[in-house]
Amino acid sequence: MRQSGNDSADRETPPLRQEDSSPYGNSAESPDGYEPTIQMSVVAPNPPSPPDTVPPVQRLVSLDMFRGMTVFGMLLVNNIALDTATPKQLLHAEWSGAVHFADLVFPWFLLIVGVSLPFSLASFRRKERRVGPWLYKAMGRTVGLFLLGCLLESVVARHVVIGMSVLQLIGFASFIGALGVLVPAGARVLLSALFLCAYASLLLYFPTAEETGRFTEAGNAIRVLHDSLLEPIGLKGVLSIIPAGGMTLLGSVFGDLIRRPERTDGQRLTGMFVGGTAIALTGYLWQNALPFNKPLWTPSYILYTGGLGLMLLGFLYLLLDHPVWRGRTRFLAFPLTVFGSNAILAYAAPIIFRELALRQIPISPTQTADQALRDLLYGQLGRWNGGWAYTVLYIGVWWIVLLIFHRRRWYVRL
């Protein structure tokens, strides 16, 4: 865990004009290691700054809020306590079914990672011109996320698990994106398209028990390769890196669009709305041949969810970062930004606490603390209201914990 005080951006920003002040601090680096800021030009009577001086920046609150919304969505889906009464939108869609809310949060987080990477690289290059340390840092983050993901899986399973899950996939996808931002945006578009088309071809044309051009839950290339080749060596799920990497590369292209100081607010909004609409429409049309499928991460699902995410980011940018509204609406972002300010902690800590404390501490010979709390709320409020009370209470307690960390500027970073 790293405690952040006044970082280098705070010290080096000239006190000539403060473009904006937000309740999230004016640090040039975001709590998850990325830099959701837009460079702002400052006219000053002083001589030009040295080339390595960090330019003044304005916090990109829309990306902070989008990250917080996504982390909140993960917490909601992971901690819903309604059993068979759980709303359909909080459950993952059936095999090759429609996309539910629960199916949006993970690809949206990957999109956010991609959008953030150009900001992170720009911040890094103001301090270090060489590429090597950037890649070393990206590799370290990937290893850290992989190990933490394996730890979480092992805690839940009660035995050592080496494989691919949420954090591991985020780690590898972010590394692909970190490599991608070193090349022009056009090359990233082509590389993302190559990733998604190659993965689609694998799903549709890899020889399985099913006929060419179709796949089922029992007969598809990913399952065949996992069962026969990858799972025995602990690499189950590794093929999902291909579409996930395509998502981060796609996000990084729009991160460049937002970050460039020469872009106007109108160009940024047009890019996000028009680009997001085109990408979502492409995914929607593609699903006629390649159905939406969360377990397989089909490219149609990636494009559809990614396009929707870009449109939502555009709306948040208009609401929170556009000059017309900037400063008037940012208080709306704060509750969700608390979740996003410590995304790794917000995801990992509730799982570890639930599995090692609530589900292990005995209250009676037949009840753990978790079950006793559920039964108490069910008995007092009924199954529906009690289930929601449990979920809201658990998420609310962690929001307070994260708020304390945020106020003290304690951020868990890898």
CSV table of C-alpha atoms in Angstrom, one decimal:
chain,number,residue,atom,x,y,z
A,1,MET,CA,0.0,0.0,0.0
A,2,ARG,CA,1.3,3.4,-0.9
A,3,GLN,CA,0.4,6.6,0.8
A,4,SER,CA,0.2,9.5,-1.6
A,5,GLY,CA,0.9,13.0,-0.4
A,6,ASN,CA,1.7,16.0,-2.6
A,7,ASP,CA,3.1,14.3,-5.7
A,8,SER,CA,5.4,15.7,-8.3
A,9,ALA,CA,2.6,17.1,-10.4
A,10,ASP,CA,1.3,19.1,-7.4
A,11,ARG,CA,4.7,20.5,-6.7
A,12,GLU,CA,5.6,21.4,-10.3
A,13,THR,CA,2.3,22.9,-11.5
A,14,PRO,CA,2.8,26.7,-11.7
A,15,PRO,CA,0.5,28.6,-9.4
A,16,LEU,CA,-0.4,31.1,-12.1
A,17,ARG,CA,-3.9,29.9,-12.6
A,18,GLN,CA,-5.8,27.0,-11.2
A,19,GLU,CA,-8.0,25.8,-14.0
A,20,ASP,CA,-10.1,23.7,-11.7
A,21,SER,CA,-10.3,22.2,-8.3
A,22,SER,CA,-12.1,19.0,-7.6
A,23,PRO,CA,-12.8,17.0,-4.4
A,24,TYR,CA,-10.6,14.2,-5.7
A,25,GLY,CA,-7.3,16.1,-5.4
A,26,ASN,CA,-5.2,17.7,-8.2
A,27,SER,CA,-2.7,14.8,-8.4
A,28,ALA,CA,-1.6,14.2,-12.0
A,29,GLU,CA,-1.7,10.4,-11.4
A,30,SER,CA,-4.9,8.6,-10.6
A,31,PRO,CA,-5.1,6.2,-7.6
A,32,ASP,CA,-4.9,3.1,-9.8
A,33,GLY,CA,-1.7,4.1,-11.4
A,34,TYR,CA,-3.2,5.8,-14.5
A,35,GLU,CA,-3.6,9.5,-15.2
A,36,PRO,CA,-7.1,10.6,-16.1
A,37,THR,CA,-6.3,14.2,-16.8
A,38,ILE,CA,-6.4,16.6,-19.7
A,39,GLN,CA,-3.4,18.8,-20.3
A,40,MET,CA,-4.4,22.5,-20.2
A,41,SER,CA,-2.5,25.4,-21.7
A,42,VAL,CA,-1.5,28.3,-19.4
A,43,VAL,CA,-0.5,31.7,-20.7
A,44,ALA,CA,2.1,33.2,-18.4
A,45,PRO,CA,4.4,36.2,-18.6
A,46,ASN,CA,7.3,34.2,-17.2
A,47,PRO,CA,9.9,32.6,-19.5
A,48,PRO,CA,9.0,29.2,-21.0
A,49,SER,CA,9.3,26.3,-18.6
A,50,PRO,CA,12.1,23.7,-19.0
A,51,PRO,CA,11.1,20.8,-21.3
A,52,ASP,CA,10.8,18.3,-18.4
A,53,THR,CA,8.4,20.5,-16.4
A,54,VAL,CA,5.1,18.8,-15.8
A,55,PRO,CA,2.4,21.0,-17.4
A,56,PRO,CA,-0.7,22.0,-15.5
A,57,VAL,CA,-3.5,19.5,-15.7
A,58,GLN,CA,-7.2,19.3,-15.1
A,59,ARG,CA,-8.7,16.2,-13.5
A,60,LEU,CA,-10.8,14.1,-15.9
A,61,VAL,CA,-13.6,13.5,-13.4
A,62,SER,CA,-15.8,11.6,-16.0
A,63,LEU,CA,-13.3,8.8,-16.1
A,64,ASP,CA,-13.0,8.7,-12.3
A,65,MET,CA,-16.8,8.4,-12.1
A,66,PHE,CA,-17.0,5.8,-14.8
A,67,ARG,CA,-14.4,3.7,-13.0
A,68,GLY,CA,-16.3,4.1,-9.7
A,69,MET,CA,-19.6,3.1,-11.4
A,70,THR,CA,-17.9,-0.1,-12.7
A,71,VAL,CA,-16.4,-1.0,-9.4
A,72,PHE,CA,-19.8,-0.4,-7.7
A,73,GLY,CA,-21.3,-2.7,-10.3
A,74,MET,CA,-18.8,-5.4,-9.5
A,75,LEU,CA,-19.6,-5.1,-5.8
A,76,LEU,CA,-23.3,-5.2,-6.4
A,77,VAL,CA,-23.2,-8.3,-8.6
A,78,ASN,CA,-20.7,-10.1,-6.3
A,79,ASN,CA,-22.7,-9.4,-3.1
A,80,ILE,CA,-26.3,-9.7,-4.1
A,81,ALA,CA,-28.2,-11.8,-1.5
A,82,LEU,CA,-31.5,-12.6,-3.1
A,83,ASP,CA,-30.9,-16.1,-4.2
A,84,THR,CA,-33.6,-17.2,-6.7
A,85,ALA,CA,-35.2,-13.8,-6.4
A,86,THR,CA,-32.2,-12.0,-7.9
A,87,PRO,CA,-33.3,-9.7,-10.7
A,88,LYS,CA,-32.3,-11.0,-14.1
A,89,GLN,CA,-30.1,-7.9,-14.9
A,90,LEU,CA,-27.9,-8.8,-11.9
A,91,LEU,CA,-27.3,-12.3,-13.3
A,92,HIS,CA,-25.1,-13.1,-16.2
A,93,ALA,CA,-27.1,-13.8,-19.4
A,94,GLU,CA,-27.8,-17.4,-20.4
A,95,TRP,CA,-25.5,-19.0,-23.0
A,96,SER,CA,-25.5,-16.8,-26.1
A,97,GLY,CA,-28.3,-14.7,-24.6
A,98,ALA,CA,-29.0,-11.0,-24.4
A,99,VAL,CA,-26.4,-8.8,-22.6
A,100,HIS,CA,-27.5,-8.0,-19.0
A,101,PHE,CA,-26.1,-5.3,-16.7
A,102,ALA,CA,-24.0,-8.0,-15.0
A,103,ASP,CA,-22.3,-8.6,-18.3
A,104,LEU,CA,-21.3,-5.0,-18.8
A,105,VAL,CA,-19.1,-4.3,-15.7
A,106,PHE,CA,-16.1,-6.4,-16.5
A,107,PRO,CA,-15.6,-5.3,-20.2
A,108,TRP,CA,-16.3,-1.7,-19.1
A,109,PHE,CA,-13.4,-2.0,-16.6
A,110,LEU,CA,-11.1,-3.2,-19.4
A,111,LEU,CA,-12.3,-0.3,-21.6
A,112,ILE,CA,-11.4,2.1,-18.7
A,113,VAL,CA,-7.9,0.5,-18.4
A,114,GLY,CA,-7.4,1.1,-22.2
A,115,VAL,CA,-8.7,4.7,-22.1
A,116,SER,CA,-6.4,5.5,-19.1
A,117,LEU,CA,-3.2,4.1,-20.7
A,118,PRO,CA,-2.4,7.1,-23.0
A,119,PHE,CA,-2.6,9.4,-19.9
A,120,SER,CA,-0.4,7.1,-18.0
A,121,LEU,CA,2.2,7.0,-20.7
A,122,ALA,CA,2.2,10.8,-21.1
A,123,SER,CA,2.7,11.2,-17.4
A,124,PHE,CA,5.5,8.7,-17.4
A,125,ARG,CA,7.3,10.3,-20.4
A,126,ARG,CA,7.4,13.7,-18.6
A,127,LYS,CA,9.7,12.0,-16.1
A,128,GLU,CA,11.4,9.3,-18.1
A,129,ARG,CA,12.1,9.3,-21.9
A,130,ARG,CA,13.1,5.7,-22.2
A,131,VAL,CA,10.5,3.0,-23.1
A,132,GLY,CA,12.2,0.2,-21.1
A,133,PRO,CA,11.1,1.4,-17.6
A,134,TRP,CA,7.6,1.8,-18.9
A,135,LEU,CA,7.4,-1.8,-20.1
A,136,TYR,CA,9.1,-3.0,-16.8
A,137,LYS,CA,6.4,-1.2,-14.8
A,138,ALA,CA,3.7,-2.7,-17.0
A,139,MET,CA,5.1,-6.2,-16.5
A,140,GLY,CA,5.3,-5.7,-12.8
A,141,ARG,CA,1.6,-4.7,-12.7
A,142,THR,CA,0.7,-7.7,-14.7
A,143,VAL,CA,2.6,-10.1,-12.4
A,144,GLY,CA,1.1,-8.4,-9.3
A,145,LEU,CA,-2.5,-8.6,-10.6
A,146,PHE,CA,-2.0,-12.3,-11.7
A,147,LEU,CA,-0.7,-13.3,-8.2
A,148,LEU,CA,-3.5,-11.4,-6.4
A,149,GLY,CA,-6.1,-12.9,-8.7
A,150,CYS,CA,-4.7,-16.4,-8.0
A,151,LEU,CA,-4.8,-15.6,-4.2
A,152,LEU,CA,-8.4,-14.6,-4.4
A,153,GLU,CA,-9.4,-17.7,-6.3
A,154,SER,CA,-7.5,-19.8,-3.8
A,155,VAL,CA,-9.2,-18.2,-0.9
A,156,VAL,CA,-12.6,-18.9,-2.4
A,157,ALA,CA,-11.8,-22.4,-3.4
A,158,ARG,CA,-9.9,-23.2,-0.1
A,159,HIS,CA,-7.0,-24.7,-2.1
A,160,VAL,CA,-4.3,-23.4,-4.4
A,161,VAL,CA,-5.7,-22.3,-7.8
A,162,ILE,CA,-3.5,-21.1,-10.7
A,163,GLY,CA,-5.6,-19.9,-13.6
A,164,MET,CA,-7.2,-17.0,-15.3
A,165,SER,CA,-10.0,-15.0,-13.7
A,166,VAL,CA,-10.9,-11.3,-13.3
A,167,LEU,CA,-7.7,-9.7,-12.0
A,168,GLN,CA,-5.4,-12.0,-14.1
A,169,LEU,CA,-7.3,-11.1,-17.3
A,170,ILE,CA,-7.1,-7.4,-16.4
A,171,GLY,CA,-3.4,-7.7,-15.8
A,172,PHE,CA,-2.6,-9.4,-19.2
A,173,ALA,CA,-5.0,-7.1,-21.1
A,174,SER,CA,-3.4,-4.0,-19.6
A,175,PHE,CA,0.0,-5.3,-20.6
A,176,ILE,CA,-1.2,-5.6,-24.2
A,177,GLY,CA,-2.6,-2.1,-24.0
A,178,ALA,CA,0.7,-0.8,-22.6
A,179,LEU,CA,2.6,-2.3,-25.5
A,180,GLY,CA,-0.1,-0.9,-27.9
A,181,VAL,CA,0.2,2.8,-26.8
A,182,LEU,CA,3.8,2.8,-28.0
A,183,VAL,CA,2.5,2.7,-31.6
A,184,PRO,CA,0.2,5.1,-33.5
A,185,ALA,CA,-3.5,5.0,-32.9
A,186,GLY,CA,-4.2,3.7,-36.4
A,187,ALA,CA,-2.0,0.7,-35.8
A,188,ARG,CA,-3.9,0.0,-32.6
A,189,VAL,CA,-7.2,0.0,-34.5
A,190,LEU,CA,-5.8,-2.5,-36.9
A,191,LEU,CA,-4.3,-4.6,-34.2
A,192,SER,CA,-7.6,-4.7,-32.2
A,193,ALA,CA,-9.5,-5.7,-35.4
A,194,LEU,CA,-6.9,-8.4,-36.0
A,195,PHE,CA,-7.3,-9.8,-32.5
A,196,LEU,CA,-11.1,-9.8,-32.7
A,197,CYS,CA,-11.3,-11.3,-36.2
A,198,ALA,CA,-8.7,-14.0,-35.4
A,199,TYR,CA,-10.7,-14.9,-32.2
A,200,ALA,CA,-13.9,-15.0,-34.2
A,201,SER,CA,-12.4,-17.3,-36.8
A,202,LEU,CA,-11.2,-19.6,-34.0
A,203,LEU,CA,-14.7,-19.8,-32.6
A,204,LEU,CA,-16.4,-20.4,-36.0
A,205,TYR,CA,-14.0,-22.5,-38.0
A,206,PHE,CA,-11.8,-24.4,-35.5
A,207,PRO,CA,-12.7,-28.1,-36.0
A,208,THR,CA,-14.9,-29.4,-33.2
A,209,ALA,CA,-17.8,-31.8,-32.9
A,210,GLU,CA,-20.1,-29.0,-34.2
A,211,GLU,CA,-20.6,-28.0,-37.8
A,212,THR,CA,-18.5,-25.2,-39.2
A,213,GLY,CA,-19.8,-21.7,-38.4
A,214,ARG,CA,-21.6,-22.8,-35.3
A,215,PHE,CA,-20.6,-23.4,-31.7
A,216,THR,CA,-22.4,-24.6,-28.6
A,217,GLU,CA,-21.7,-24.7,-24.9
A,218,ALA,CA,-20.5,-28.3,-25.2
A,219,GLY,CA,-18.8,-28.0,-28.6
A,220,ASN,CA,-16.7,-24.9,-29.1
A,221,ALA,CA,-13.0,-24.3,-29.8
A,222,ILE,CA,-12.3,-22.5,-26.5
A,223,ARG,CA,-13.7,-25.4,-24.4
A,224,VAL,CA,-11.9,-28.0,-26.5
A,225,LEU,CA,-8.6,-26.2,-26.2
A,226,HIS,CA,-9.0,-25.5,-22.5
A,227,ASP,CA,-10.1,-29.1,-21.6
A,228,SER,CA,-7.5,-30.8,-23.8
A,229,LEU,CA,-4.5,-28.6,-23.6
A,230,LEU,CA,-4.7,-25.5,-21.3
A,231,GLU,CA,-6.4,-26.6,-18.1
A,232,PRO,CA,-4.0,-29.5,-17.4
A,233,ILE,CA,-1.1,-27.0,-17.3
A,234,GLY,CA,-3.0,-24.4,-15.2
A,235,LEU,CA,-3.8,-22.0,-18.1
A,236,LYS,CA,-7.6,-22.3,-18.2
A,237,GLY,CA,-9.1,-19.1,-19.6
A,238,VAL,CA,-5.8,-17.9,-21.2
A,239,LEU,CA,-7.4,-17.5,-24.6
A,240,SER,CA,-9.7,-14.8,-23.2
A,241,ILE,CA,-6.6,-12.6,-23.3
A,242,ILE,CA,-7.1,-12.1,-27.0
A,243,PRO,CA,-10.5,-10.4,-27.0
A,244,ALA,CA,-9.7,-8.6,-23.7
A,245,GLY,CA,-6.5,-7.2,-25.2
A,246,GLY,CA,-8.6,-6.1,-28.2
A,247,MET,CA,-10.8,-4.1,-25.8
A,248,THR,CA,-7.9,-2.3,-24.1
A,249,LEU,CA,-6.4,-1.5,-27.4
A,250,LEU,CA,-9.7,0.0,-28.6
A,251,GLY,CA,-10.0,2.0,-25.4
A,252,SER,CA,-6.5,3.4,-25.7
A,253,VAL,CA,-7.4,4.9,-29.1
A,254,PHE,CA,-10.2,6.9,-27.5
A,255,GLY,CA,-7.9,7.7,-24.6
A,256,ASP,CA,-5.7,9.4,-27.1
A,257,LEU,CA,-8.6,11.3,-28.5
A,258,ILE,CA,-9.5,12.6,-25.1
A,259,ARG,CA,-6.0,13.4,-23.9
A,260,ARG,CA,-4.7,15.4,-26.9
A,261,PRO,CA,-4.8,19.1,-25.8
A,262,GLU,CA,-5.3,20.2,-29.4
A,263,ARG,CA,-8.7,18.5,-29.4
A,264,THR,CA,-11.7,20.6,-28.7
A,265,ASP,CA,-14.5,19.4,-26.3
A,266,GLY,CA,-16.8,19.1,-29.3
A,267,GLN,CA,-14.3,16.8,-31.1
A,268,ARG,CA,-13.9,14.6,-28.0
A,269,LEU,CA,-17.7,14.3,-27.5
A,270,THR,CA,-18.3,13.6,-31.2
A,271,GLY,CA,-15.6,11.0,-31.2
A,272,MET,CA,-17.0,9.2,-28.1
A,273,PHE,CA,-20.7,9.4,-29.2
A,274,VAL,CA,-20.2,8.7,-32.9
A,275,GLY,CA,-17.4,6.2,-32.4
A,276,GLY,CA,-19.2,4.4,-29.6
A,277,THR,CA,-22.4,4.2,-31.6
A,278,ALA,CA,-20.6,2.8,-34.6
A,279,ILE,CA,-18.7,0.2,-32.5
A,280,ALA,CA,-21.9,-0.9,-30.6
A,281,LEU,CA,-23.9,-1.1,-33.9
A,282,THR,CA,-21.1,-3.2,-35.4
A,283,GLY,CA,-21.2,-5.6,-32.5
A,284,TYR,CA,-25.0,-5.7,-32.6
A,285,LEU,CA,-25.1,-6.6,-36.3
A,286,TRP,CA,-22.2,-9.1,-35.9
A,287,GLN,CA,-24.2,-11.0,-33.2
A,288,ASN,CA,-26.4,-12.4,-36.0
A,289,ALA,CA,-23.5,-14.6,-37.1
A,290,LEU,CA,-21.5,-14.6,-33.8
A,291,PRO,CA,-23.9,-14.4,-30.8
A,292,PHE,CA,-23.2,-12.3,-27.7
A,293,ASN,CA,-21.5,-14.7,-25.3
A,294,LYS,CA,-19.9,-13.6,-22.0
A,295,PRO,CA,-18.3,-17.0,-21.1
A,296,LEU,CA,-16.5,-17.1,-24.5
A,297,TRP,CA,-15.9,-13.3,-24.8
A,298,THR,CA,-17.2,-13.3,-28.4
A,299,PRO,CA,-16.0,-10.3,-30.4
A,300,SER,CA,-19.6,-9.2,-31.0
A,301,TYR,CA,-20.0,-9.0,-27.2
A,302,ILE,CA,-16.8,-7.0,-26.9
A,303,LEU,CA,-17.7,-4.5,-29.5
A,304,TYR,CA,-21.3,-4.1,-28.3
A,305,THR,CA,-20.3,-3.5,-24.6
A,306,GLY,CA,-17.4,-1.4,-25.6
A,307,GLY,CA,-19.5,0.9,-27.7
A,308,LEU,CA,-22.1,1.3,-25.0
A,309,GLY,CA,-19.3,2.1,-22.5
A,310,LEU,CA,-17.9,4.8,-24.8
A,311,MET,CA,-21.3,6.4,-25.2
A,312,LEU,CA,-21.7,6.4,-21.4
A,313,LEU,CA,-18.2,7.9,-21.0
A,314,GLY,CA,-19.2,10.6,-23.5
A,315,PHE,CA,-22.3,11.4,-21.5
A,316,LEU,CA,-20.3,11.6,-18.3
A,317,TYR,CA,-17.7,13.9,-20.0
A,318,LEU,CA,-20.5,16.2,-21.1
A,319,LEU,CA,-22.0,16.2,-17.6
A,320,LEU,CA,-18.7,16.6,-15.6
A,321,ASP,CA,-15.9,17.9,-17.7
A,322,HIS,CA,-17.4,20.0,-20.4
A,323,PRO,CA,-16.8,23.8,-19.7
A,324,VAL,CA,-20.6,24.5,-19.6
A,325,TRP,CA,-21.1,22.2,-16.6
A,326,ARG,CA,-17.7,21.9,-15.1
A,327,GLY,CA,-17.7,22.8,-11.4
A,328,ARG,CA,-21.5,22.7,-11.1
A,329,THR,CA,-22.1,18.9,-11.3
A,330,ARG,CA,-18.9,17.4,-9.9
A,331,PHE,CA,-20.4,16.8,-6.5
A,332,LEU,CA,-22.5,14.1,-8.2
A,333,ALA,CA,-19.4,12.1,-8.9
A,334,PHE,CA,-17.9,12.0,-5.5
A,335,PRO,CA,-19.8,9.0,-4.0
A,336,LEU,CA,-18.9,6.7,-6.9
A,337,THR,CA,-15.4,8.1,-7.2
A,338,VAL,CA,-14.7,6.8,-3.7
A,339,PHE,CA,-15.1,3.3,-5.1
A,340,GLY,CA,-13.0,4.0,-8.1
A,341,SER,CA,-10.2,5.7,-6.1
A,342,ASN,CA,-9.1,2.3,-4.7
A,343,ALA,CA,-10.3,-0.1,-7.4
A,344,ILE,CA,-8.0,-3.0,-6.5
A,345,LEU,CA,-8.8,-2.7,-2.8
A,346,ALA,CA,-12.5,-2.3,-3.5
A,347,TYR,CA,-12.6,-5.5,-5.5
A,348,ALA,CA,-10.3,-7.7,-3.4
A,349,ALA,CA,-10.9,-6.8,0.2
A,350,PRO,CA,-14.6,-7.6,0.3
A,351,ILE,CA,-14.0,-11.0,-1.1
A,352,ILE,CA,-11.2,-11.8,1.3
A,353,PHE,CA,-13.1,-10.5,4.3
A,354,ARG,CA,-16.2,-12.4,3.4
A,355,GLU,CA,-14.4,-15.7,2.8
A,356,LEU,CA,-11.9,-15.6,5.7
A,357,ALA,CA,-14.0,-13.8,8.3
A,358,LEU,CA,-17.8,-13.7,7.7
A,359,ARG,CA,-17.9,-17.3,6.4
A,360,GLN,CA,-15.4,-18.7,8.9
A,361,ILE,CA,-16.4,-17.1,12.3
A,362,PRO,CA,-18.8,-19.4,14.1
A,363,ILE,CA,-21.8,-17.8,15.8
A,364,SER,CA,-23.4,-21.1,16.7
A,365,PRO,CA,-22.7,-24.8,15.9
A,366,THR,CA,-24.7,-24.4,12.7
A,367,GLN,CA,-24.2,-20.8,11.7
A,368,THR,CA,-21.3,-18.6,10.6
A,369,ALA,CA,-21.4,-14.9,11.0
A,370,ASP,CA,-22.4,-14.4,7.4
A,371,GLN,CA,-25.4,-16.8,7.7
A,372,ALA,CA,-26.5,-15.4,11.0
A,373,LEU,CA,-26.6,-11.9,9.6
A,374,ARG,CA,-28.6,-13.0,6.6
A,375,ASP,CA,-31.0,-15.0,8.7
A,376,LEU,CA,-31.5,-12.0,11.0
A,377,LEU,CA,-32.2,-9.7,8.2
A,378,TYR,CA,-34.5,-12.2,6.4
A,379,GLY,CA,-36.4,-12.8,9.6
A,380,GLN,CA,-36.9,-9.1,10.4
A,381,LEU,CA,-37.5,-7.7,6.9
A,382,GLY,CA,-38.5,-10.7,4.8
A,383,ARG,CA,-36.5,-12.5,2.0
A,384,TRP,CA,-36.6,-9.6,-0.5
A,385,ASN,CA,-36.1,-6.6,1.7
A,386,GLY,CA,-33.7,-8.5,4.0
A,387,GLY,CA,-31.6,-9.6,1.0
A,388,TRP,CA,-31.3,-6.0,-0.3
A,389,ALA,CA,-30.5,-4.8,3.3
A,390,TYR,CA,-27.6,-7.3,3.5
A,391,THR,CA,-26.2,-6.2,0.1
A,392,VAL,CA,-26.6,-2.5,0.8
A,393,LEU,CA,-25.1,-2.9,4.3
A,394,TYR,CA,-22.1,-4.8,3.1
A,395,ILE,CA,-21.4,-2.4,0.2
A,396,GLY,CA,-22.0,0.6,2.5
A,397,VAL,CA,-19.5,-0.6,5.1
A,398,TRP,CA,-16.9,-1.0,2.4
A,399,TRP,CA,-17.7,2.5,1.0
A,400,ILE,CA,-16.9,3.9,4.5
A,401,VAL,CA,-13.7,2.0,4.6
A,402,LEU,CA,-12.7,3.3,1.1
A,403,LEU,CA,-13.7,6.8,2.0
A,404,ILE,CA,-11.3,6.7,5.0
A,405,PHE,CA,-8.6,5.5,2.7
A,406,HIS,CA,-9.5,8.2,0.1
A,407,ARG,CA,-9.4,11.0,2.7
A,408,ARG,CA,-6.1,9.9,4.0
A,409,ARG,CA,-4.8,9.4,0.4
A,410,TRP,CA,-3.9,5.8,1.0
A,411,TYR,CA,-4.1,3.9,-2.3
A,412,VAL,CA,-3.3,0.3,-3.0
A,413,ARG,CA,-1.4,0.1,-6.2
A,414,LEU,CA,0.3,-2.6,-8.2
